[in-house]
Coordinates of C-alpha atoms in Angstrom, one line a residue:
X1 CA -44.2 -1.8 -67.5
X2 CA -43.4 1.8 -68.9
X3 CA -40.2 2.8 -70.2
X4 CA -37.9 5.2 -68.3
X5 CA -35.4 7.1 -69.9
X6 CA -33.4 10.6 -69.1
X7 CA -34.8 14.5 -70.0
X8 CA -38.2 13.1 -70.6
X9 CA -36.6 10.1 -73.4
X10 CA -34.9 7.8 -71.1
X11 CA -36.6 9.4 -67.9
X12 CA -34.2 7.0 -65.5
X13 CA -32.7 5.5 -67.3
X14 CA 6.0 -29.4 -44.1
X15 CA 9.7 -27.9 -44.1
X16 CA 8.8 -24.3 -44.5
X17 CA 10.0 -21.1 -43.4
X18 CA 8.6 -19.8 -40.5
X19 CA 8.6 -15.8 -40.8
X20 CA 8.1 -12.3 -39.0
X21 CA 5.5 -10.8 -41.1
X22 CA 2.5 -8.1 -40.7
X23 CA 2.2 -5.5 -38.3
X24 CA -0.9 -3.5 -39.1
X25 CA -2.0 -0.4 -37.4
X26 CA -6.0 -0.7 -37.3
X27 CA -6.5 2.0 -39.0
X28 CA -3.9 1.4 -41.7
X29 CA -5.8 0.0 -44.9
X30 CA -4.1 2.0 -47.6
X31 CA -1.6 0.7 -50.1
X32 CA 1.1 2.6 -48.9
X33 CA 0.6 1.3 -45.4
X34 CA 0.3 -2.2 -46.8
X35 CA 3.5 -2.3 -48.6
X36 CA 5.1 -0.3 -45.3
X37 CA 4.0 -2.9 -42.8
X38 CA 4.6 -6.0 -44.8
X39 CA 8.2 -7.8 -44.4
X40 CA 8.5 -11.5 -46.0
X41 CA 12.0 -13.3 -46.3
X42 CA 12.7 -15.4 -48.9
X43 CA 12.1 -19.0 -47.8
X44 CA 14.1 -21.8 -46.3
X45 CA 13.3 -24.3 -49.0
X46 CA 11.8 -23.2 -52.3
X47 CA 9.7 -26.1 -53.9
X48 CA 9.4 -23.9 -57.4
X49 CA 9.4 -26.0 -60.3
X50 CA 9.7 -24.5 -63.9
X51 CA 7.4 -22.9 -66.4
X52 CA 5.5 -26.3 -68.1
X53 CA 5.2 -26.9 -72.1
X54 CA 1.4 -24.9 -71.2
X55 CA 3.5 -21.9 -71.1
X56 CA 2.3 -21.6 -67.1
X57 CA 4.7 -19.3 -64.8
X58 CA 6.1 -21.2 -61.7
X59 CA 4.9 -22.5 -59.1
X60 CA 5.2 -19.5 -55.9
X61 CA 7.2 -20.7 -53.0
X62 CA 5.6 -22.5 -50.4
X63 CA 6.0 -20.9 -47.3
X64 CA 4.1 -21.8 -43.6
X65 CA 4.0 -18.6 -41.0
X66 CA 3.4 -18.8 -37.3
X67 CA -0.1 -17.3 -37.1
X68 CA 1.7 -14.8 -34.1
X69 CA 4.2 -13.6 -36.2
X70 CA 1.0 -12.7 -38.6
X71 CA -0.9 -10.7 -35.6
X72 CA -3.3 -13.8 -35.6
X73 CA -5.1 -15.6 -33.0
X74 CA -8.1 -17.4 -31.8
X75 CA -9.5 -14.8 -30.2
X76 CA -10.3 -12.7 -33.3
X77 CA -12.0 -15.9 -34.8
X78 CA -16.1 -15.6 -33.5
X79 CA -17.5 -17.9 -31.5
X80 CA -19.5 -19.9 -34.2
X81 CA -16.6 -21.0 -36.8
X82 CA -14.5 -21.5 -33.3
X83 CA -17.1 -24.1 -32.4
X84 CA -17.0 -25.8 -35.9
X85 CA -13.7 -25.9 -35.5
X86 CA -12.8 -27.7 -32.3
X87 CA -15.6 -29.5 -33.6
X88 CA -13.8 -31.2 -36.2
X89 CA -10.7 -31.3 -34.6
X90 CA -11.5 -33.1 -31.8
X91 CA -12.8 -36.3 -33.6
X92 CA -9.3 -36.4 -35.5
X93 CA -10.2 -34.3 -38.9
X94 CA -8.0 -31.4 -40.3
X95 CA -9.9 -28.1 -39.9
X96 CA -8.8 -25.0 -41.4
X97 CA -10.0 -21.5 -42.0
X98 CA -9.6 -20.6 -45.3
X99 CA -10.6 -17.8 -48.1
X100 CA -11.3 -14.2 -47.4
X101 CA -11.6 -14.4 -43.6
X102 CA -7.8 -15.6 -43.3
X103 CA -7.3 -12.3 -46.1
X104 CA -9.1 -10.2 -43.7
X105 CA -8.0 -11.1 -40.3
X106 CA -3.9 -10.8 -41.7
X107 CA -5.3 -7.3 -42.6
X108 CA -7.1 -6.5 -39.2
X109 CA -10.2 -6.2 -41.3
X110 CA -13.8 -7.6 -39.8
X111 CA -14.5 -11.1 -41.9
X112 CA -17.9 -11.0 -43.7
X113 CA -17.9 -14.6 -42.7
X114 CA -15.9 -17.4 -41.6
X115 CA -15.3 -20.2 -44.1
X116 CA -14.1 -23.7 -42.7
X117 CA -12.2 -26.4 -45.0
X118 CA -12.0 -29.6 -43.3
X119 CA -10.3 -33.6 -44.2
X120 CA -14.0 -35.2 -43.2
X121 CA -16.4 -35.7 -45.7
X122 CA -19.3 -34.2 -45.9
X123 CA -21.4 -37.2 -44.4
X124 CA -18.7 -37.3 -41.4
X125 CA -19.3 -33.0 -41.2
X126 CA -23.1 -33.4 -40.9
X127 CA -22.6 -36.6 -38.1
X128 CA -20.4 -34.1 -36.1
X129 CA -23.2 -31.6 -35.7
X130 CA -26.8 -31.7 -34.6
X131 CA -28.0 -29.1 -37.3
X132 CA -26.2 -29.3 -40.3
X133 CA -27.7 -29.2 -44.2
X134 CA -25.8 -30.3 -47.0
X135 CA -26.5 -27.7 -49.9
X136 CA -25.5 -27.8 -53.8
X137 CA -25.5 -30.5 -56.4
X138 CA -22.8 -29.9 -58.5
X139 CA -20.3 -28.6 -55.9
X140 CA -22.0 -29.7 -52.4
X141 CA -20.8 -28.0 -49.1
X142 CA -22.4 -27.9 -45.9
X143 CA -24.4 -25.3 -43.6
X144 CA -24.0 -25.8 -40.2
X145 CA -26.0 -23.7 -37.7
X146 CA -24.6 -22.6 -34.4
X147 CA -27.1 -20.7 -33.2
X148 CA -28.0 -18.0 -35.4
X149 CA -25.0 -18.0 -37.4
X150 CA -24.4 -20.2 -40.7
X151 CA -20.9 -21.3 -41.0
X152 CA -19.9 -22.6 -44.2
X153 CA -17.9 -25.9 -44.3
X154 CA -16.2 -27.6 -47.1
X155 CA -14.3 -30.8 -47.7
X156 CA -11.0 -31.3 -49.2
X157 CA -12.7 -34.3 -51.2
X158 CA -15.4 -32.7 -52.7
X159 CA -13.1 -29.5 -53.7
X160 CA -11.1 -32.0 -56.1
X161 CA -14.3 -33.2 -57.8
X162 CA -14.3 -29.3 -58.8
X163 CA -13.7 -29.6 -62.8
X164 CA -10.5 -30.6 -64.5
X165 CA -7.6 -27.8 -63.9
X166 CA -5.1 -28.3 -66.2
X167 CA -2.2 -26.3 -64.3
X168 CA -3.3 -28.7 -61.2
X169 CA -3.0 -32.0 -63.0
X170 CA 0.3 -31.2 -64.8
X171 CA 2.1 -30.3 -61.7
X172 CA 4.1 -33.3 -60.5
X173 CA 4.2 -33.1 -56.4
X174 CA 7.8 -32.2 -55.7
X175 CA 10.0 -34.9 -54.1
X176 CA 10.1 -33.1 -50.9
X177 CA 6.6 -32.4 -50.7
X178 CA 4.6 -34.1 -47.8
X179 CA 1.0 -35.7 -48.8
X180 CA -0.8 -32.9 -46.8
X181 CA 1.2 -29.9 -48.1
X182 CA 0.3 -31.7 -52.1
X183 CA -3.3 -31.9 -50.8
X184 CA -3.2 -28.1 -49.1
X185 CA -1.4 -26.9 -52.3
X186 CA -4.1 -28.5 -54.5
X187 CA -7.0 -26.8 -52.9
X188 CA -5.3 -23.4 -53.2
X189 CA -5.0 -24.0 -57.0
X190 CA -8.5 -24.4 -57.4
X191 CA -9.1 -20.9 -55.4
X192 CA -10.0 -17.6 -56.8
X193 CA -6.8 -15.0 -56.0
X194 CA -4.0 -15.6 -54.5
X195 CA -4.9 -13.3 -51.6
X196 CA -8.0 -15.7 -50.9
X197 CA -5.9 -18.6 -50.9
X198 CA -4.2 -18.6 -47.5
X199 CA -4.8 -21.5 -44.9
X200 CA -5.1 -20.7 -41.0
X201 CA -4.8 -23.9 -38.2
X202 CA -5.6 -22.0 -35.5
X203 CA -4.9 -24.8 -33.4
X204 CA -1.2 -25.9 -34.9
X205 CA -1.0 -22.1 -35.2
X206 CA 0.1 -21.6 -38.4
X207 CA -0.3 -20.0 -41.9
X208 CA 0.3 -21.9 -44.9
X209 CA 0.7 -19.7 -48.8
X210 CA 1.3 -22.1 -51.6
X211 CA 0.6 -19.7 -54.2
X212 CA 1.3 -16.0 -53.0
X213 CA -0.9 -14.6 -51.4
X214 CA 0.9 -12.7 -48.9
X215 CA 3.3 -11.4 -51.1
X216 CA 0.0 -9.9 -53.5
X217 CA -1.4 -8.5 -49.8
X218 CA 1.8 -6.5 -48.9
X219 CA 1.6 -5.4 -53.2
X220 CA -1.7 -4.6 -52.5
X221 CA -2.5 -6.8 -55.8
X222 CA -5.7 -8.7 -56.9
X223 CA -4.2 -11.7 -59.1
X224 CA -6.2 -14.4 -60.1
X225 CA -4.5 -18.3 -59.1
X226 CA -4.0 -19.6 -62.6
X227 CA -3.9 -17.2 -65.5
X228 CA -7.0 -14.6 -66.0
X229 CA -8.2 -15.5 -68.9
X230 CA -8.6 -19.3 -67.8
X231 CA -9.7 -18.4 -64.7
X232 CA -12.7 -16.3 -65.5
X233 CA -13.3 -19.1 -68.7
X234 CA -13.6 -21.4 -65.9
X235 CA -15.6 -19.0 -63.3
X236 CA -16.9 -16.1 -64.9
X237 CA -18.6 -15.0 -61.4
X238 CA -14.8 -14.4 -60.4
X239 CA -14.4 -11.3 -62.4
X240 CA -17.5 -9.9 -59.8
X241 CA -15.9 -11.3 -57.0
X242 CA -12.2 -9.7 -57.9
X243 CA -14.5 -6.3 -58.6
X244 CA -16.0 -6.6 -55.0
X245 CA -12.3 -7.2 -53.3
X246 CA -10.4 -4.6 -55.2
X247 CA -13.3 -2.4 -54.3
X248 CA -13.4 -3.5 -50.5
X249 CA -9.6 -3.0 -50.1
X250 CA -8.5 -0.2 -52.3
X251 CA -6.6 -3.1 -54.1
X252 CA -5.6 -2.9 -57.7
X253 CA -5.3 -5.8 -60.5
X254 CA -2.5 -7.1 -61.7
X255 CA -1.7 -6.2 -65.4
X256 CA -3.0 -9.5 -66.7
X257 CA -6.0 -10.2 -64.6
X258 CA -7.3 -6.2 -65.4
X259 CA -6.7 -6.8 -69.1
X260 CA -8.5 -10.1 -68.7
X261 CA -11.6 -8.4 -66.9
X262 CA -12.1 -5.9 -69.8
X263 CA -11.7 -8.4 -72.3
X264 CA -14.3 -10.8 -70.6
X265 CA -16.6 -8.8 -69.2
X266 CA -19.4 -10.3 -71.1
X267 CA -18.9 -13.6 -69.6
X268 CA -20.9 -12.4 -66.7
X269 CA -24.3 -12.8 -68.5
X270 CA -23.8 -16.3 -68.7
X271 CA -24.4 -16.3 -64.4
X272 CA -27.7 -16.9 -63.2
X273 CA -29.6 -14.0 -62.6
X274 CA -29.7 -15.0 -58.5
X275 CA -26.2 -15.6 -58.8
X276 CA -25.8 -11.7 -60.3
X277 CA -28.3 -10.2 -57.7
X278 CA -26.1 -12.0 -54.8
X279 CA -22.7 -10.5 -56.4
X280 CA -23.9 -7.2 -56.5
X281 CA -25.5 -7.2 -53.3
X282 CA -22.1 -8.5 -51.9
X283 CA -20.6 -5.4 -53.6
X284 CA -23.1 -2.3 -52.5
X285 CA -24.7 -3.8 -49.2
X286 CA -21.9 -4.3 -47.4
X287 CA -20.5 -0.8 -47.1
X288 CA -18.0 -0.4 -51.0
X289 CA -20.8 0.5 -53.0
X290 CA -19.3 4.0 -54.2
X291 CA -15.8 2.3 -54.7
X292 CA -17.7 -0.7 -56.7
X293 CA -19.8 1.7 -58.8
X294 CA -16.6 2.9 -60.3
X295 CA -14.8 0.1 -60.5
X296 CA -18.0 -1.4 -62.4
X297 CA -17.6 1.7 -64.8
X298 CA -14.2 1.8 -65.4
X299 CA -13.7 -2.2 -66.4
X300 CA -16.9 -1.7 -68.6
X301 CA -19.6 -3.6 -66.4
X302 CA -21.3 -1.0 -65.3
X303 CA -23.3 -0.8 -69.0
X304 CA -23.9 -4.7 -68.7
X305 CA -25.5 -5.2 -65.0
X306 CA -26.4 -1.3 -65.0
X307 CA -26.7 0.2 -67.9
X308 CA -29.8 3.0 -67.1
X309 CA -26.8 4.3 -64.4
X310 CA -24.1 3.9 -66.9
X311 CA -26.1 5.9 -69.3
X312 CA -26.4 8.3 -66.9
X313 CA -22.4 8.1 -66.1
X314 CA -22.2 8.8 -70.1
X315 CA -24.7 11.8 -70.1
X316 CA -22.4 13.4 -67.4
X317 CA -19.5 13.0 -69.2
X318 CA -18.1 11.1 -66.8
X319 CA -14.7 8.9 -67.9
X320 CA -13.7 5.5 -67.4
X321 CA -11.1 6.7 -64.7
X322 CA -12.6 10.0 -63.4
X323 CA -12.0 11.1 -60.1
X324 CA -15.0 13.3 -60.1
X325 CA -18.3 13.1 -58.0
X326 CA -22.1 13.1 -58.3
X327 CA -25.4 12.7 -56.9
X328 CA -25.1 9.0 -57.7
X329 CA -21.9 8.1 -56.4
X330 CA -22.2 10.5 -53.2
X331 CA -26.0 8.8 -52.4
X332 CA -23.6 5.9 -52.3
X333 CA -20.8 6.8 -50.4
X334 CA -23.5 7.9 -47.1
X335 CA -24.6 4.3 -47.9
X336 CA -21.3 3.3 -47.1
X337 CA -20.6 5.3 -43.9
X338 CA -23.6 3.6 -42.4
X339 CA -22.6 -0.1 -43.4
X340 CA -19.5 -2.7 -42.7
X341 CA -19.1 -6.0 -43.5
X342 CA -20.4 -6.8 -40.5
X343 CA -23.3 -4.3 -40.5
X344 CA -24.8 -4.9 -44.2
X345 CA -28.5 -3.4 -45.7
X346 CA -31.3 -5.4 -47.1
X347 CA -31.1 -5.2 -50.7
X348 CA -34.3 -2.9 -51.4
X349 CA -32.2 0.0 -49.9
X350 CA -29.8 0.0 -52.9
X351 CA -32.4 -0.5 -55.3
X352 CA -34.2 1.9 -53.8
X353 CA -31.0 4.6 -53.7
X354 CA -30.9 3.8 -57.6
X355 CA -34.4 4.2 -58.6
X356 CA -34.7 7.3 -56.4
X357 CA -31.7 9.0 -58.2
X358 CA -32.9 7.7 -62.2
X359 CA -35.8 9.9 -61.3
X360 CA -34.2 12.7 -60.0
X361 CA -32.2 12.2 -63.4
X362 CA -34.9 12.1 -65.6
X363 CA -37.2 15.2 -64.1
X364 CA -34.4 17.2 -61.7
X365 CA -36.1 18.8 -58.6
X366 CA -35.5 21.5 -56.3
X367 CA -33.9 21.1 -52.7
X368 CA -37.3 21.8 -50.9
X369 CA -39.1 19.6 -52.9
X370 CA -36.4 16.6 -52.7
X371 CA -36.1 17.3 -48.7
X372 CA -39.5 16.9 -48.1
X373 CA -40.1 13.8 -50.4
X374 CA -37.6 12.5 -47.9
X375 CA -38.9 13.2 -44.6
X376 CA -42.3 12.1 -45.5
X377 CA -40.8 8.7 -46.4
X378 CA -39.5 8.6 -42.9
X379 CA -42.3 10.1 -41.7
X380 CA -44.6 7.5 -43.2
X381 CA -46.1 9.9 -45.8
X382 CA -47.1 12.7 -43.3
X383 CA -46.6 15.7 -45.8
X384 CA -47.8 18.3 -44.1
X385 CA -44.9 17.8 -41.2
X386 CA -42.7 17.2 -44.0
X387 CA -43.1 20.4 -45.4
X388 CA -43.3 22.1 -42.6
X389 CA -39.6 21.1 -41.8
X390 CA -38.0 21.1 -44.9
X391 CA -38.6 24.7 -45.3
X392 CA -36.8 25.6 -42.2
X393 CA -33.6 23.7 -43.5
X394 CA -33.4 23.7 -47.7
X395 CA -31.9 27.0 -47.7
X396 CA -28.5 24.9 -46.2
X397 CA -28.4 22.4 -49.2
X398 CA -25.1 21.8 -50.9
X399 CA -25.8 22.3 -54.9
X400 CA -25.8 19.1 -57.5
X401 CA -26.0 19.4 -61.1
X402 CA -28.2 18.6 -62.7
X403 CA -30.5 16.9 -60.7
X404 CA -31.5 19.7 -57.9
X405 CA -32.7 22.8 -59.2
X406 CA -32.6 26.0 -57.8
X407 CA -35.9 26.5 -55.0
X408 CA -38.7 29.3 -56.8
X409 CA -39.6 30.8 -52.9
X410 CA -42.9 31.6 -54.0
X411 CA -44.1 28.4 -54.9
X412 CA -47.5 27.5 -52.6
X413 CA -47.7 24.7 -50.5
X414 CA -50.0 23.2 -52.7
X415 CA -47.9 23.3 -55.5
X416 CA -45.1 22.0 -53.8
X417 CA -46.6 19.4 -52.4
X418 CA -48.0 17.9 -56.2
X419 CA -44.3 18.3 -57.1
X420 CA -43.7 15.7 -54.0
X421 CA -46.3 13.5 -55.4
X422 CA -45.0 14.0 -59.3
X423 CA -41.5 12.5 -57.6
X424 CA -42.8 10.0 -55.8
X425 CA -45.0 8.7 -58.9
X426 CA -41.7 9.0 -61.1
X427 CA -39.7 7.0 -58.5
X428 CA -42.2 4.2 -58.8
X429 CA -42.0 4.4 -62.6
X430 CA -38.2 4.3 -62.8
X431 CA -38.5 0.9 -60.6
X432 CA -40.4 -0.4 -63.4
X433 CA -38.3 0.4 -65.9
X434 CA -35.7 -0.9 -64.2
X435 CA -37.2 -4.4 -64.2
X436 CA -38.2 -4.3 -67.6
X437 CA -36.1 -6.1 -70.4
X438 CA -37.2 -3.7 -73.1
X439 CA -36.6 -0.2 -71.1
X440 CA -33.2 -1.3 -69.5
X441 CA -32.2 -2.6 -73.4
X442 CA -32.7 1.0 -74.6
X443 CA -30.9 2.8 -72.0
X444 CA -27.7 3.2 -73.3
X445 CA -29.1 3.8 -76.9
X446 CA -28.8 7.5 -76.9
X447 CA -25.6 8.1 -75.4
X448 CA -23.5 5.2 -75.7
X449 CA -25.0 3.5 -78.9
X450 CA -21.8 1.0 -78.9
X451 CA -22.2 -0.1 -76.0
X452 CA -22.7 -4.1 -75.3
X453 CA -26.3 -5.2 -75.8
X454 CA -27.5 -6.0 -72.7
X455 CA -31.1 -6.4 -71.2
X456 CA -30.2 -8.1 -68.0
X457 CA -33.1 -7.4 -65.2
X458 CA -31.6 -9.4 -61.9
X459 CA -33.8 -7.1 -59.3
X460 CA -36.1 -10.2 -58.4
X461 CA -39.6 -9.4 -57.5
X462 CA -40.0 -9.2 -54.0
X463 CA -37.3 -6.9 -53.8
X464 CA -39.2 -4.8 -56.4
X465 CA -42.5 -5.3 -54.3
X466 CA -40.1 -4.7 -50.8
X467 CA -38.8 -1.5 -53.0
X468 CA -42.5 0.1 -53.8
X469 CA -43.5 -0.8 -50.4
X470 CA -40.9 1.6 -49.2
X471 CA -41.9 4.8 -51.1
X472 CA -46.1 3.2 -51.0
X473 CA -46.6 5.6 -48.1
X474 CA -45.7 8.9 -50.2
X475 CA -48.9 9.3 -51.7
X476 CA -50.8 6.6 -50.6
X477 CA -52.5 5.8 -46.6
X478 CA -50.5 7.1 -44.3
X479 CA -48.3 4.8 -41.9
X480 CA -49.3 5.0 -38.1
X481 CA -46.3 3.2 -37.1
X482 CA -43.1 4.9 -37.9
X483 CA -40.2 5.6 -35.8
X484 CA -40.2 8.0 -33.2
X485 CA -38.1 11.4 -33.7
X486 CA -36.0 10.0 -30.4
X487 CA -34.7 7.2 -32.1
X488 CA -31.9 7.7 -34.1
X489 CA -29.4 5.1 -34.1
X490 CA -30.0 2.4 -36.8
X491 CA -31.0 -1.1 -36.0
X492 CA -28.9 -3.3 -38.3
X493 CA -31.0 -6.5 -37.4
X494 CA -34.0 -4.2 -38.9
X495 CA -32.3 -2.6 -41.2
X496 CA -30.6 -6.2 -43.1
X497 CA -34.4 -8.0 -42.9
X498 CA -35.9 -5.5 -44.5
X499 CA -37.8 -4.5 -41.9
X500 CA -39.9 -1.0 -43.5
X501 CA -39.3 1.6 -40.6
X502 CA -35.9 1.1 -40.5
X503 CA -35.6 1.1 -44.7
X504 CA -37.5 4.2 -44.6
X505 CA -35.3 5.8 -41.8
X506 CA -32.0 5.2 -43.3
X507 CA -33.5 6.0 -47.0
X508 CA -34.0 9.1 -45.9
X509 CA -31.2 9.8 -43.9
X510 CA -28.7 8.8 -47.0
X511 CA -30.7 11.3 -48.9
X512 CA -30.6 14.1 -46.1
X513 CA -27.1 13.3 -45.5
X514 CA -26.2 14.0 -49.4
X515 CA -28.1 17.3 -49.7
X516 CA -26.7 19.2 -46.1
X517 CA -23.7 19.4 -44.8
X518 CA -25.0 18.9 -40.9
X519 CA -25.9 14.8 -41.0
X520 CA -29.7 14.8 -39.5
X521 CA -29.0 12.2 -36.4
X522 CA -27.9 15.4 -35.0
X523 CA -29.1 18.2 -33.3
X524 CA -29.0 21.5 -35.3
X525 CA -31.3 23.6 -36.8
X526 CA -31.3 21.2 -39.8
X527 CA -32.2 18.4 -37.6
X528 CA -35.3 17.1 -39.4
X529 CA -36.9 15.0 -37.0

């Protein structure tokens, strides 16, 4: 595959306290209204013990919350986990919900997913229901199906075959400590962040935080469970996981698990490359891609997973903490008003967002040219009507440096239309560089020259193949079936199976939507359907 590079180079380059607690507005996700909203009293019983001869801060006090007095109830649970649930429960096992959803829901945010942590083993789990696959070797959980829906279902037993945790096994269980709180407590240790480490009964109605979390939530905080460095020792995939929470709730790190982020960040190339492509997708799919791009940069990552975009980033000027915009980050932010957690993209839109920008990057085009590139995606490469409407509208495009260049009015049709072409060919080139060890090793050698080493390709290849197939039509035979000019709401089921039409819709859209001010899904005379 041919190298890519920028200007021509680099050419893309228990007894427990119950307590009142959270009372969210919905639309209230800021820290301010976090740390407004939040009231936690101190506990009946603290079961704190001191700092061990490891040097490890104490234990946070264990506190249990009526669900209610959190704004919590069945009813916001979906019907799938609901049915694994009473599932469980009714033939005698503890079920809880556990992880990000419990995070979530306390925040009136929509789950991604539902994840279920239950006493029963995970032969008893698969016995309870009729479609059920146990998955993983090393750290087995089960899939159960409920009709279309996965929901994921752990066991307490297998989660303490999970490696050795030394803050875990040097904790003596208090005096006046139950056996199910010393087993609840347990688990939580072996999370992630505090924030993910909340348990929900929704059927005893209550909310147990062993380690926390609540009091991180209302300080809008992202702090690993056991100290940062350990933690991301022990998981490195943690320190993409904390990137993709901070990024989805406008959270911040604590002081010792940022520090630990930029001093570890080359512990992510030791993650299977699946295991990378899953992170990231988790991070710009699912509707935080702008906020993740800059968290990537600023913590340094953004030059290991990315580094033809960080080069770019570099070329700009663009610092670690700049508030600043550009074509880049604003392509990703109209990704984002389209999606939600519950609304996510097929990966080859993202890829395809990046590759499409690299080239702009490495030869810059003019509004008319990069309007009608655009439409004739959508359009299924039907030029001529792609032309014919982006002249009636580039006049209205907002200015981007460098990548749009000013429009020369008495350029031909013809002309123009090779200039499509030329950007569609340099599109498909970028791609390849992108997925080529040698041209995404070089990228940051002009710029950034001290940058980590990194050669990491993750973009598998049918998501390349899904990617080229999207801009195949530019070019190439023309697509009989593309959506009509009617339909203009987006099909999500389409849209997250990859489904061409709708990739090629909302590509274009995303690029429409960051060139004018009027979005194209309305009516106006730079409607461009």
């Amino acid at each position: 595959m041919e190298t890519v590079g920028f200007a021509g180079k680099c050419k893309g380059m228990g007894i427990l306290t119950f307590a009142r607690c959270f009372s969210f507005s919905k639309a209230q996700h800021t820290l301010a209204a976090i740390a407004d909203s939040v009231h936690i009293p101190s506990p009946a019983v603290s079961l704190n013990s001191s700092p061990d001869e490891q040097g490890y801060a104490d234990t946070p006090e264990w506190k249990m919350f009526k669900s209610k007095d959190l704004g919590l109830s069945t009813s916001m649970i979906n019907k799938p986990a609901l049915t694994v649930l009473k599932g469980l429960q009714k033939t005698g096992y503890e079920a809880y919900l556990v992880g990000g959803c419990v995070r979530d829901l306390v925040l009136k945010r929509t789950p991604k997913d539902f994840d279920v942590l239950t006493t029963a083993d995970l032969q008893e789990i698969r016995r309870n229901f009729s479609r059920c696959n146990i998955i993983g070797r090393r750290f087995p959980i089960c899939h159960v199906h409920v009709r279309e829906t996965i929901v994921e279902v752990s066991s307490f037993k297998t989660s303490e075959r999970k490696g050795k945790n030394d803050f875990v096994e040097k904790k003596q269980k208090p005096t006046s400590c139950n056996d199910r709180d010393y087993a609840r407590w347990r688990n939580c240790m072996r999370r992630d962040f505090t924030i993910n480490g909340l348990m929900y009964d929704p059927y005893e109605n209550v909310v147990y935080d062993y380690i926390g979390g609540l009091e991180d939530l209302k300080a809008g905080k992202v702090r690993t469970v056991i100290p940062a460095h350990s933690s991301f020792a022990e998981d490195c995939a943690r320190i993409l996981r904390g990137i993709r929470i901070a990024a989805r709730l406008n959270f911040k790190f604590s002081r010792d698990t940022a520090c630990a982020i930029k001093d570890h960040s080359h512990y992510i190339l030791r993650l299977d490359k699946g295991r990378i492509m899953m992170e990231m997708n988790y991070m710009l799919a699912f509707g935080t891609g702008e906020a993740s791009l800059r968290l990537l940069w600023r913590f340094g990552l953004l030059e290991i997973l990315l580094p033809m975009q960080a080069a770019y980033l570099v070329s700009q000027g663009f610092r670690r903490r700049d508030k600043r915009s550009n074509m880049l980050l604003v392509l990703f932010t109209k990704l984002d008003e389209l999606l939600a957690p519950d609304r996510p993209c097929h990966c080859s839109l993202w890829v395809s967002l990046l590759a499409f920008h690299l080239a702009l990057a490495g030869e810059p085009q003019d509004a008319l040219v990069i309007t009608a590139f655009a439409l004739s995606v959508r359009n299924g490469g039907n030029l001529k009507k792609a032309m014919d409407k982006s002249r009636k509208i580039y006049k209205k495009s907002k200015s981007f440096s460098p990548e749009v260049l000013d429009v020369v009015e008495s350029e031909s049709n013809e002309k123009v239309m090779n200039k499509i072409l030329d950007l569609a060919g340099e599109v498909k080139s970028t791609l390849s560089a992108m997925t080529d060890a040698d041209a995404v090793s070089q990228a940051m050698s002009k710029y950034y020259p001290q940058a980590p080493f990194s050669d990491l390709v993750f973009i598998t290849i049918p998501t390349f193949s899904r990617v080229r197939s999207i801009f195949a039509c530019v070019g190439g035979h023309r697509e009989e079936r593309v959506r009509s000019k009617e339909d203009v709401e987006i099909n999500y089921r389409s849209l997250v199976d990859g489904e061409l039409k709708e990739l090629r819709f909302v590509f274009a859209k995303i690029v429409i939507d960051s060139l004018y001010v009027t979005h194209f899904d309305k009516k106006s005379d730079t409607d461009p359907s």
